[in-house]
Amino acid sequence: MFSKKFRQLTSIILLSSVAAMVSCGDKGNSTSDDSSSRVSDTEPIVKDALEERAEIADGLPVKDYKGDSFTIAAETQNEWMILQAEETGDVISDAVYKRNMAVEERFNVKLAVLADSQDNLNSRITNSIQANDDDIDLCFTHVVSTGLMAMNDVFMNWYDIPYIDFSKPWWSQSNVDDLTVDGVCPLAIGDFALNALAKTYCVFYNLKLGEDYGLDDIYGVVNDGKWTIDYVQSITKDIYSDLNYNNAVDGEDLFGYISTARSSLNTYLWAFGGNVLSKNSSGEVELVYHTDRTNDMVNKLCSFFFDNAGIYINSKEAEYSSLFALDRFAAESAVFINASIGDSVDFLREMKSDYGILPYPKWDEAQDRYYTMVDGSHGILAVPITVRDTERVGIITEALCAESYKKLIPAYYETALKTKYTRDDESVEMLDKIVESRVFDLGYVYDGWKGASFIFQTLIAGNKPIFESHWASKEAAISAYYDTVIGYFESYDDNH
């Protein structure tokens, strides 16, 4: 959805930089006519491309909320994505500030945050709703935790909230395709939830090491649809060096491919074209997790990580840190790693060697496209059932998502990822592929740590190619739980 427009914005930034260099260069070595000509040549391009995004109407009415607070519940670590007190010169923080000012001034409203740890915040949200208080307008909270809360009938259906328009580009198409069942969608993905972009899983590639080991044009392999798990294994399985000379394979050595255990392993289910819950041709939700292909995936990945000298996973409890793979990558000790876009790019900003960003590999070349998922710690949007002025919540939420799309997402995606941080032009195209391939599976969003979404990380990290027996022991409980999820949607209208 963003690819064409984001590439336009990348060109804008580069052209603007050229214009600035011309206008600020040595005036003694250029004529004023030449300088002004070059600057004016770029101005229409900048104006047209920015206006293309800015001119998408949100259809919101004129309202004056007389300075009332609009309170958003969020985990403490995500508070910065919601509020910034002033401009500081940081591109992303300033974009947050400008977005907020645009909404606050337009509707004469004051944004506020109720921030706390995840567990405490869940309790505060639940207690507020049980007390029938109208003190929380919007929840921007941990997706899996929020999905579990939703099962207690505490959130409104987004389709019942005025002025919310899922057809607009600031809402994920998954809201309609995956997260809506029988006209009910209590949890939604909008651009206001910036970490739904930042927490997207990808593969990082050390370009220098790739050249040292004589690897092919990896970007060309990806573009040709040949970036598969078998291909990755073939080029990384023999890349190994005992860096600490202890004659033992450990996390301090150099490998062709390193993965962190846990969520980066779960991602392979979706990367290989799998799902937990899916709609059939009649629109009914079905549990589709258990297939022969899923069993093959687990067997393949166990062999991938444990039968190849050049491929390593931090399966030891002492190495479970989510930064393990990033640490090794930054130390020039891995050609490829699994990681998420936002955390990884920030962590690797000072890395000396150039690196690229790639999608997760496909299962095989017959798979239609590349897929990935977003870590369960990303935020999702929900409205408590105790909200009395639903029109107000709809207007402000729609405005926040729209202004995020117009101001914050371009700043983050273009300036931070592609221009400021990313080291090579090919990664621009790769990032487009990755962001467009995100899967928001109903079975994951509403997993509640009771479903099937985390089986991969358990079996693969433990080198247990025993999916069928594991599934047999869990199937009854998992199926029963997802029956309650499906039932929640089917009975939603009766309960509200």
PDB file of C-alpha atoms in Angstrom, residues 53-303:
ATOM      1  CA  ARG A  53      -0.369  12.282   1.043  1.00  0.00           C
ATOM      2  CA  ALA A  54      -1.666  15.327   2.886  1.00  0.00           C
ATOM      3  CA  GLU A  55      -4.640  15.864   0.603  1.00  0.00           C
ATOM      4  CA  ILE A  56      -6.297  12.533   1.388  1.00  0.00           C
ATOM      5  CA  ALA A  57      -9.376  13.818   3.193  1.00  0.00           C
ATOM      6  CA  ASP A  58     -10.289  12.316   6.539  1.00  0.00           C
ATOM      7  CA  GLY A  59     -13.923  13.445   6.234  1.00  0.00           C
ATOM      8  CA  LEU A  60     -14.058  14.684   9.820  1.00  0.00           C
ATOM      9  CA  PRO A  61     -16.433  17.474  10.881  1.00  0.00           C
ATOM     10  CA  VAL A  62     -15.590  20.767  12.561  1.00  0.00           C
ATOM     11  CA  LYS A  63     -15.674  20.287  16.330  1.00  0.00           C
ATOM     12  CA  ASP A  64     -14.600  22.293  19.370  1.00  0.00           C
ATOM     13  CA  TYR A  65     -14.038  20.153  22.460  1.00  0.00           C
ATOM     14  CA  LYS A  66     -13.191  23.197  24.593  1.00  0.00           C
ATOM     15  CA  GLY A  67      -9.827  21.922  25.792  1.00  0.00           C
ATOM     16  CA  ASP A  68     -11.121  18.634  27.212  1.00  0.00           C
ATOM     17  CA  SER A  69      -8.589  15.855  27.758  1.00  0.00           C
ATOM     18  CA  PHE A  70      -8.461  12.828  25.513  1.00  0.00           C
ATOM     19  CA  THR A  71      -6.833  10.060  27.555  1.00  0.00           C
ATOM     20  CA  ILE A  72      -4.930   7.202  25.959  1.00  0.00           C
ATOM     21  CA  ALA A  73      -3.850   4.151  27.970  1.00  0.00           C
ATOM     22  CA  ALA A  74      -0.424   2.808  26.990  1.00  0.00           C
ATOM     23  CA  GLU A  75       2.523   0.899  28.396  1.00  0.00           C
ATOM     24  CA  THR A  76       5.165   3.199  29.856  1.00  0.00           C
ATOM     25  CA  GLN A  77       7.792   2.260  27.270  1.00  0.00           C
ATOM     26  CA  ASN A  78       5.444   3.397  24.483  1.00  0.00           C
ATOM     27  CA  GLU A  79       4.461   6.744  26.014  1.00  0.00           C
ATOM     28  CA  TRP A  80       6.936   8.586  23.781  1.00  0.00           C
ATOM     29  CA  MET A  81       4.975   7.481  20.706  1.00  0.00           C
ATOM     30  CA  ILE A  82       1.928   9.311  22.052  1.00  0.00           C
ATOM     31  CA  LEU A  83       3.207  12.488  23.673  1.00  0.00           C
ATOM     32  CA  GLN A  84       6.157  14.810  23.135  1.00  0.00           C
ATOM     33  CA  ALA A  85       6.300  18.034  25.150  1.00  0.00           C
ATOM     34  CA  GLU A  86       8.249  20.012  22.560  1.00  0.00           C
ATOM     35  CA  GLU A  87      10.345  19.793  19.426  1.00  0.00           C
ATOM     36  CA  THR A  88      13.886  18.619  20.120  1.00  0.00           C
ATOM     37  CA  GLY A  89      15.400  18.200  16.670  1.00  0.00           C
ATOM     38  CA  ASP A  90      14.900  14.450  16.652  1.00  0.00           C
ATOM     39  CA  VAL A  91      13.022  13.621  13.459  1.00  0.00           C
ATOM     40  CA  ILE A  92      10.664  11.040  14.940  1.00  0.00           C
ATOM     41  CA  SER A  93       9.929  12.841  18.199  1.00  0.00           C
ATOM     42  CA  ASP A  94       9.269  16.058  16.331  1.00  0.00           C
ATOM     43  CA  ALA A  95       6.868  14.252  14.006  1.00  0.00           C
ATOM     44  CA  VAL A  96       4.953  12.971  17.050  1.00  0.00           C
ATOM     45  CA  TYR A  97       4.793  16.524  18.384  1.00  0.00           C
ATOM     46  CA  LYS A  98       3.586  17.968  15.063  1.00  0.00           C
ATOM     47  CA  ARG A  99       0.954  15.264  14.682  1.00  0.00           C
ATOM     48  CA  ASN A 100      -0.390  15.991  18.143  1.00  0.00           C
ATOM     49  CA  MET A 101      -0.411  19.733  17.612  1.00  0.00           C
ATOM     50  CA  ALA A 102      -2.352  19.295  14.375  1.00  0.00           C
ATOM     51  CA  VAL A 103      -5.052  17.286  16.150  1.00  0.00           C
ATOM     52  CA  GLU A 104      -5.154  19.337  19.347  1.00  0.00           C
ATOM     53  CA  GLU A 105      -5.419  22.675  17.571  1.00  0.00           C
ATOM     54  CA  ARG A 106      -7.947  21.444  15.039  1.00  0.00           C
ATOM     55  CA  PHE A 107     -10.375  20.089  17.641  1.00  0.00           C
ATOM     56  CA  ASN A 108      -9.360  22.100  20.724  1.00  0.00           C
ATOM     57  CA  VAL A 109      -8.583  18.942  22.645  1.00  0.00           C
ATOM     58  CA  LYS A 110      -5.705  18.033  24.955  1.00  0.00           C
ATOM     59  CA  LEU A 111      -4.037  14.643  24.595  1.00  0.00           C
ATOM     60  CA  ALA A 112      -3.127  12.857  27.816  1.00  0.00           C
ATOM     61  CA  VAL A 113      -1.586   9.465  28.627  1.00  0.00           C
ATOM     62  CA  LEU A 114      -2.361   6.920  31.312  1.00  0.00           C
ATOM     63  CA  ALA A 115       0.953   5.041  31.385  1.00  0.00           C
ATOM     64  CA  ASP A 116       1.970   2.070  33.483  1.00  0.00           C
ATOM     65  CA  SER A 117       3.614  -1.334  33.272  1.00  0.00           C
ATOM     66  CA  GLN A 118       1.768  -3.906  31.199  1.00  0.00           C
ATOM     67  CA  ASP A 119       0.308  -5.853  34.134  1.00  0.00           C
ATOM     68  CA  ASN A 120      -0.632  -2.763  36.111  1.00  0.00           C
ATOM     69  CA  LEU A 121      -2.141  -1.116  33.062  1.00  0.00           C
ATOM     70  CA  ASN A 122      -4.332  -4.115  32.320  1.00  0.00           C
ATOM     71  CA  SER A 123      -5.659  -3.983  35.868  1.00  0.00           C
ATOM     72  CA  ARG A 124      -6.287  -0.243  35.697  1.00  0.00           C
ATOM     73  CA  ILE A 125      -8.153  -0.555  32.407  1.00  0.00           C
ATOM     74  CA  THR A 126     -10.250  -3.445  33.701  1.00  0.00           C
ATOM     75  CA  ASN A 127     -10.999  -1.712  37.000  1.00  0.00           C
ATOM     76  CA  SER A 128     -12.003   1.479  35.212  1.00  0.00           C
ATOM     77  CA  ILE A 129     -14.424  -0.402  32.982  1.00  0.00           C
ATOM     78  CA  GLN A 130     -15.869  -2.439  35.845  1.00  0.00           C
ATOM     79  CA  ALA A 131     -16.448   0.788  37.776  1.00  0.00           C
ATOM     80  CA  ASN A 132     -18.259   2.192  34.702  1.00  0.00           C
ATOM     81  CA  ASP A 133     -15.850   5.115  34.618  1.00  0.00           C
ATOM     82  CA  ASP A 134     -15.437   7.155  31.467  1.00  0.00           C
ATOM     83  CA  ASP A 135     -11.827   8.146  32.121  1.00  0.00           C
ATOM     84  CA  ILE A 136     -10.085   6.225  29.304  1.00  0.00           C
ATOM     85  CA  ASP A 137     -10.895   7.171  25.724  1.00  0.00           C
ATOM     86  CA  LEU A 138      -8.556   4.904  23.804  1.00  0.00           C
ATOM     87  CA  CYS A 139      -6.294   1.944  24.562  1.00  0.00           C
ATOM     88  CA  PHE A 140      -3.008   1.627  22.681  1.00  0.00           C
ATOM     89  CA  THR A 141      -1.812  -1.533  24.372  1.00  0.00           C
ATOM     90  CA  HIS A 142       0.097  -4.833  24.011  1.00  0.00           C
ATOM     91  CA  VAL A 143      -1.715  -6.791  21.321  1.00  0.00           C
ATOM     92  CA  VAL A 144      -1.795 -10.266  22.905  1.00  0.00           C
ATOM     93  CA  SER A 145      -2.639  -8.889  26.343  1.00  0.00           C
ATOM     94  CA  THR A 146      -5.373  -6.706  24.865  1.00  0.00           C
ATOM     95  CA  GLY A 147      -6.772  -9.640  22.901  1.00  0.00           C
ATOM     96  CA  LEU A 148      -7.105 -11.535  26.166  1.00  0.00           C
ATOM     97  CA  MET A 149      -8.873  -8.588  27.807  1.00  0.00           C
ATOM     98  CA  ALA A 150     -11.239  -8.319  24.863  1.00  0.00           C
ATOM     99  CA  MET A 151     -12.641 -11.749  25.623  1.00  0.00           C
ATOM    100  CA  ASN A 152     -14.255 -10.226  28.740  1.00  0.00           C
ATOM    101  CA  ASP A 153     -16.498  -8.034  26.539  1.00  0.00           C
ATOM    102  CA  VAL A 154     -14.804  -4.821  27.601  1.00  0.00           C
ATOM    103  CA  PHE A 155     -14.223  -3.181  24.203  1.00  0.00           C
ATOM    104  CA  MET A 156     -16.510  -1.622  21.634  1.00  0.00           C
ATOM    105  CA  ASN A 157     -16.917  -2.722  18.029  1.00  0.00           C
ATOM    106  CA  TRP A 158     -14.995  -0.280  15.854  1.00  0.00           C
ATOM    107  CA  TYR A 159     -17.821  -0.390  13.317  1.00  0.00           C
ATOM    108  CA  ASP A 160     -20.113   1.149  15.952  1.00  0.00           C
ATOM    109  CA  ILE A 161     -17.851   4.163  16.413  1.00  0.00           C
ATOM    110  CA  PRO A 162     -18.713   7.145  14.185  1.00  0.00           C
ATOM    111  CA  TYR A 163     -16.176   8.475  11.680  1.00  0.00           C
ATOM    112  CA  ILE A 164     -13.908   5.403  11.754  1.00  0.00           C
ATOM    113  CA  ASP A 165     -13.198   4.538   8.117  1.00  0.00           C
ATOM    114  CA  PHE A 166     -11.213   1.356   7.537  1.00  0.00           C
ATOM    115  CA  SER A 167     -11.024   2.123   3.819  1.00  0.00           C
ATOM    116  CA  LYS A 168      -8.543   4.913   4.518  1.00  0.00           C
ATOM    117  CA  PRO A 169      -4.826   4.191   4.081  1.00  0.00           C
ATOM    118  CA  TRP A 170      -4.033   4.885   7.733  1.00  0.00           C
ATOM    119  CA  TRP A 171      -5.844   1.682   8.735  1.00  0.00           C
ATOM    120  CA  SER A 172      -4.459  -1.790   8.012  1.00  0.00           C
ATOM    121  CA  GLN A 173      -6.386  -3.827   5.479  1.00  0.00           C
ATOM    122  CA  SER A 174      -6.107  -6.695   7.993  1.00  0.00           C
ATOM    123  CA  ASN A 175      -8.777  -4.934  10.052  1.00  0.00           C
ATOM    124  CA  VAL A 176     -11.251  -5.962   7.369  1.00  0.00           C
ATOM    125  CA  ASP A 177      -9.653  -9.098   5.949  1.00  0.00           C
ATOM    126  CA  ASP A 178      -8.512 -10.791   9.165  1.00  0.00           C
ATOM    127  CA  LEU A 179      -9.733  -9.051  12.321  1.00  0.00           C
ATOM    128  CA  THR A 180     -13.396  -8.526  11.398  1.00  0.00           C
ATOM    129  CA  VAL A 181     -15.769 -11.443  11.984  1.00  0.00           C
ATOM    130  CA  ASP A 182     -19.513 -11.147  11.349  1.00  0.00           C
ATOM    131  CA  GLY A 183     -19.185  -7.350  11.227  1.00  0.00           C
ATOM    132  CA  VAL A 184     -17.381  -7.207  14.578  1.00  0.00           C
ATOM    133  CA  CYS A 185     -13.884  -5.765  15.074  1.00  0.00           C
ATOM    134  CA  PRO A 186     -13.014  -4.818  18.686  1.00  0.00           C
ATOM    135  CA  LEU A 187      -9.248  -4.510  18.064  1.00  0.00           C
ATOM    136  CA  ALA A 188      -7.739  -2.642  15.124  1.00  0.00           C
ATOM    137  CA  ILE A 189      -4.381  -1.714  13.606  1.00  0.00           C
ATOM    138  CA  GLY A 190      -3.964   1.959  12.716  1.00  0.00           C
ATOM    139  CA  ASP A 191      -0.935   4.123  11.958  1.00  0.00           C
ATOM    140  CA  PHE A 192      -1.235   5.766  15.364  1.00  0.00           C
ATOM    141  CA  ALA A 193       0.263   2.487  16.658  1.00  0.00           C
ATOM    142  CA  LEU A 194       3.778   3.199  15.387  1.00  0.00           C
ATOM    143  CA  ASN A 195       5.283   0.054  16.877  1.00  0.00           C
ATOM    144  CA  ALA A 196       3.128  -2.069  14.565  1.00  0.00           C
ATOM    145  CA  LEU A 197       5.750  -0.984  12.032  1.00  0.00           C
ATOM    146  CA  ALA A 198       8.791  -0.971  14.326  1.00  0.00           C
ATOM    147  CA  LYS A 199       8.166  -4.481  15.698  1.00  0.00           C
ATOM    148  CA  THR A 200       7.976  -6.095  12.263  1.00  0.00           C
ATOM    149  CA  TYR A 201      10.367  -9.027  11.897  1.00  0.00           C
ATOM    150  CA  CYS A 202      12.976  -9.146   9.143  1.00  0.00           C
ATOM    151  CA  VAL A 203      16.449 -10.467   8.325  1.00  0.00           C
ATOM    152  CA  PHE A 204      19.561  -8.309   8.619  1.00  0.00           C
ATOM    153  CA  TYR A 205      22.472  -8.948   6.257  1.00  0.00           C
ATOM    154  CA  ASN A 206      26.134  -7.976   6.776  1.00  0.00           C
ATOM    155  CA  LEU A 207      27.165  -6.904   3.290  1.00  0.00           C
ATOM    156  CA  LYS A 208      30.904  -7.031   3.964  1.00  0.00           C
ATOM    157  CA  LEU A 209      30.803 -10.561   5.355  1.00  0.00           C
ATOM    158  CA  GLY A 210      28.566 -11.594   2.480  1.00  0.00           C
ATOM    159  CA  GLU A 211      31.183 -10.306   0.051  1.00  0.00           C
ATOM    160  CA  ASP A 212      34.001 -11.967   2.012  1.00  0.00           C
ATOM    161  CA  TYR A 213      32.256 -15.327   1.740  1.00  0.00           C
ATOM    162  CA  GLY A 214      31.451 -14.884  -1.943  1.00  0.00           C
ATOM    163  CA  LEU A 215      27.664 -14.812  -1.646  1.00  0.00           C
ATOM    164  CA  ASP A 216      25.465 -14.079  -4.645  1.00  0.00           C
ATOM    165  CA  ASP A 217      23.507 -10.876  -5.191  1.00  0.00           C
ATOM    166  CA  ILE A 218      21.077 -11.511  -2.331  1.00  0.00           C
ATOM    167  CA  TYR A 219      18.764  -8.675  -3.352  1.00  0.00           C
ATOM    168  CA  GLY A 220      18.472 -10.226  -6.783  1.00  0.00           C
ATOM    169  CA  VAL A 221      17.686 -13.587  -5.199  1.00  0.00           C
ATOM    170  CA  VAL A 222      14.897 -11.994  -3.157  1.00  0.00           C
ATOM    171  CA  ASN A 223      13.471 -10.153  -6.153  1.00  0.00           C
ATOM    172  CA  ASP A 224      13.511 -13.347  -8.206  1.00  0.00           C
ATOM    173  CA  GLY A 225      11.437 -15.107  -5.534  1.00  0.00           C
ATOM    174  CA  LYS A 226      14.246 -17.560  -4.745  1.00  0.00           C
ATOM    175  CA  TRP A 227      14.948 -16.417  -1.163  1.00  0.00           C
ATOM    176  CA  THR A 228      13.737 -19.654   0.468  1.00  0.00           C
ATOM    177  CA  ILE A 229      14.670 -21.494   3.643  1.00  0.00           C
ATOM    178  CA  ASP A 230      16.542 -24.095   1.589  1.00  0.00           C
ATOM    179  CA  TYR A 231      18.493 -21.389  -0.209  1.00  0.00           C
ATOM    180  CA  VAL A 232      19.393 -19.697   3.073  1.00  0.00           C
ATOM    181  CA  GLN A 233      20.606 -23.004   4.452  1.00  0.00           C
ATOM    182  CA  SER A 234      22.709 -23.690   1.383  1.00  0.00           C
ATOM    183  CA  ILE A 235      24.646 -20.409   1.639  1.00  0.00           C
ATOM    184  CA  THR A 236      25.071 -20.248   5.437  1.00  0.00           C
ATOM    185  CA  LYS A 237      25.496 -23.831   6.685  1.00  0.00           C
ATOM    186  CA  ASP A 238      29.274 -23.868   6.190  1.00  0.00           C
ATOM    187  CA  ILE A 239      30.072 -20.340   7.384  1.00  0.00           C
ATOM    188  CA  TYR A 240      31.594 -20.893  10.814  1.00  0.00           C
ATOM    189  CA  SER A 241      34.691 -19.773  12.705  1.00  0.00           C
ATOM    190  CA  ASP A 242      35.745 -20.585  16.276  1.00  0.00           C
ATOM    191  CA  LEU A 243      36.470 -16.983  17.205  1.00  0.00           C
ATOM    192  CA  ASN A 244      37.319 -17.638  20.854  1.00  0.00           C
ATOM    193  CA  TYR A 245      39.471 -20.694  20.050  1.00  0.00           C
ATOM    194  CA  ASN A 246      37.927 -22.873  22.744  1.00  0.00           C
ATOM    195  CA  ASN A 247      37.219 -25.777  20.393  1.00  0.00           C
ATOM    196  CA  ALA A 248      33.530 -25.566  21.241  1.00  0.00           C
ATOM    197  CA  VAL A 249      30.579 -24.160  19.337  1.00  0.00           C
ATOM    198  CA  ASP A 250      29.105 -21.306  21.348  1.00  0.00           C
ATOM    199  CA  GLY A 251      27.493 -17.906  21.005  1.00  0.00           C
ATOM    200  CA  GLU A 252      30.847 -16.120  20.773  1.00  0.00           C
ATOM    201  CA  ASP A 253      31.780 -17.686  17.445  1.00  0.00           C
ATOM    202  CA  LEU A 254      31.093 -16.464  13.911  1.00  0.00           C
ATOM    203  CA  PHE A 255      28.112 -17.951  12.063  1.00  0.00           C
ATOM    204  CA  GLY A 256      26.389 -17.612   8.752  1.00  0.00           C
ATOM    205  CA  TYR A 257      22.968 -17.230  10.370  1.00  0.00           C
ATOM    206  CA  ILE A 258      21.941 -16.431  13.949  1.00  0.00           C
ATOM    207  CA  SER A 259      18.460 -16.271  15.425  1.00  0.00           C
ATOM    208  CA  THR A 260      17.154 -15.282  18.796  1.00  0.00           C
ATOM    209  CA  ALA A 261      14.801 -17.808  20.358  1.00  0.00           C
ATOM    210  CA  ARG A 262      11.153 -16.953  21.051  1.00  0.00           C
ATOM    211  CA  SER A 263       9.118 -14.664  18.791  1.00  0.00           C
ATOM    212  CA  SER A 264      11.565 -14.603  15.901  1.00  0.00           C
ATOM    213  CA  LEU A 265      10.921 -18.346  15.619  1.00  0.00           C
ATOM    214  CA  ASN A 266       7.137 -17.987  15.705  1.00  0.00           C
ATOM    215  CA  THR A 267       7.457 -15.705  12.693  1.00  0.00           C
ATOM    216  CA  TYR A 268       8.414 -18.623  10.469  1.00  0.00           C
ATOM    217  CA  LEU A 269       4.849 -19.977  10.638  1.00  0.00           C
ATOM    218  CA  TRP A 270       3.527 -16.911   8.821  1.00  0.00           C
ATOM    219  CA  ALA A 271       6.673 -16.441   6.715  1.00  0.00           C
ATOM    220  CA  PHE A 272       6.065 -19.924   5.296  1.00  0.00           C
ATOM    221  CA  GLY A 273       2.462 -19.066   4.407  1.00  0.00           C
ATOM    222  CA  GLY A 274       0.816 -20.622   7.454  1.00  0.00           C
ATOM    223  CA  ASN A 275      -1.945 -19.320   9.719  1.00  0.00           C
ATOM    224  CA  VAL A 276      -3.571 -20.116  13.039  1.00  0.00           C
ATOM    225  CA  LEU A 277      -7.123 -18.981  12.315  1.00  0.00           C
ATOM    226  CA  SER A 278      -8.372 -18.175   8.831  1.00  0.00           C
ATOM    227  CA  LYS A 279     -11.661 -17.397   7.122  1.00  0.00           C
ATOM    228  CA  ASN A 280     -13.001 -19.916   4.639  1.00  0.00           C
ATOM    229  CA  SER A 281     -14.787 -19.021   1.411  1.00  0.00           C
ATOM    230  CA  SER A 282     -18.024 -18.501   3.361  1.00  0.00           C
ATOM    231  CA  GLY A 283     -16.405 -16.067   5.771  1.00  0.00           C
ATOM    232  CA  GLU A 284     -16.445 -18.520   8.661  1.00  0.00           C
ATOM    233  CA  VAL A 285     -13.395 -18.663  10.932  1.00  0.00           C
ATOM    234  CA  GLU A 286     -11.582 -21.983  11.111  1.00  0.00           C
ATOM    235  CA  LEU A 287      -8.603 -23.325  13.044  1.00  0.00           C
ATOM    236  CA  VAL A 288      -6.143 -24.144  10.262  1.00  0.00           C
ATOM    237  CA  TYR A 289      -2.925 -24.457  12.242  1.00  0.00           C
ATOM    238  CA  HIS A 290      -2.575 -28.240  12.242  1.00  0.00           C
ATOM    239  CA  THR A 291      -1.531 -29.421   8.791  1.00  0.00           C
ATOM    240  CA  ASP A 292       1.092 -31.721   7.328  1.00  0.00           C
ATOM    241  CA  ARG A 293       2.883 -28.582   6.211  1.00  0.00           C
ATOM    242  CA  THR A 294       3.101 -27.291   9.792  1.00  0.00           C
ATOM    243  CA  ASN A 295       4.719 -30.536  10.866  1.00  0.00           C
ATOM    244  CA  ASP A 296       7.167 -30.223   7.976  1.00  0.00           C
ATOM    245  CA  MET A 297       7.957 -26.646   9.012  1.00  0.00           C
ATOM    246  CA  VAL A 298       8.935 -27.686  12.542  1.00  0.00           C
ATOM    247  CA  ASN A 299      11.072 -30.574  11.279  1.00  0.00           C
ATOM    248  CA  LYS A 300      12.760 -28.373   8.722  1.00  0.00           C
ATOM    249  CA  LEU A 301      13.555 -25.596  11.199  1.00  0.00           C
ATOM    250  CA  CYS A 302      14.887 -27.957  13.862  1.00  0.00           C
ATOM    251  CA  SER A 303      17.246 -29.412  11.281  1.00  0.00           C
TER     252      SER A 303
END
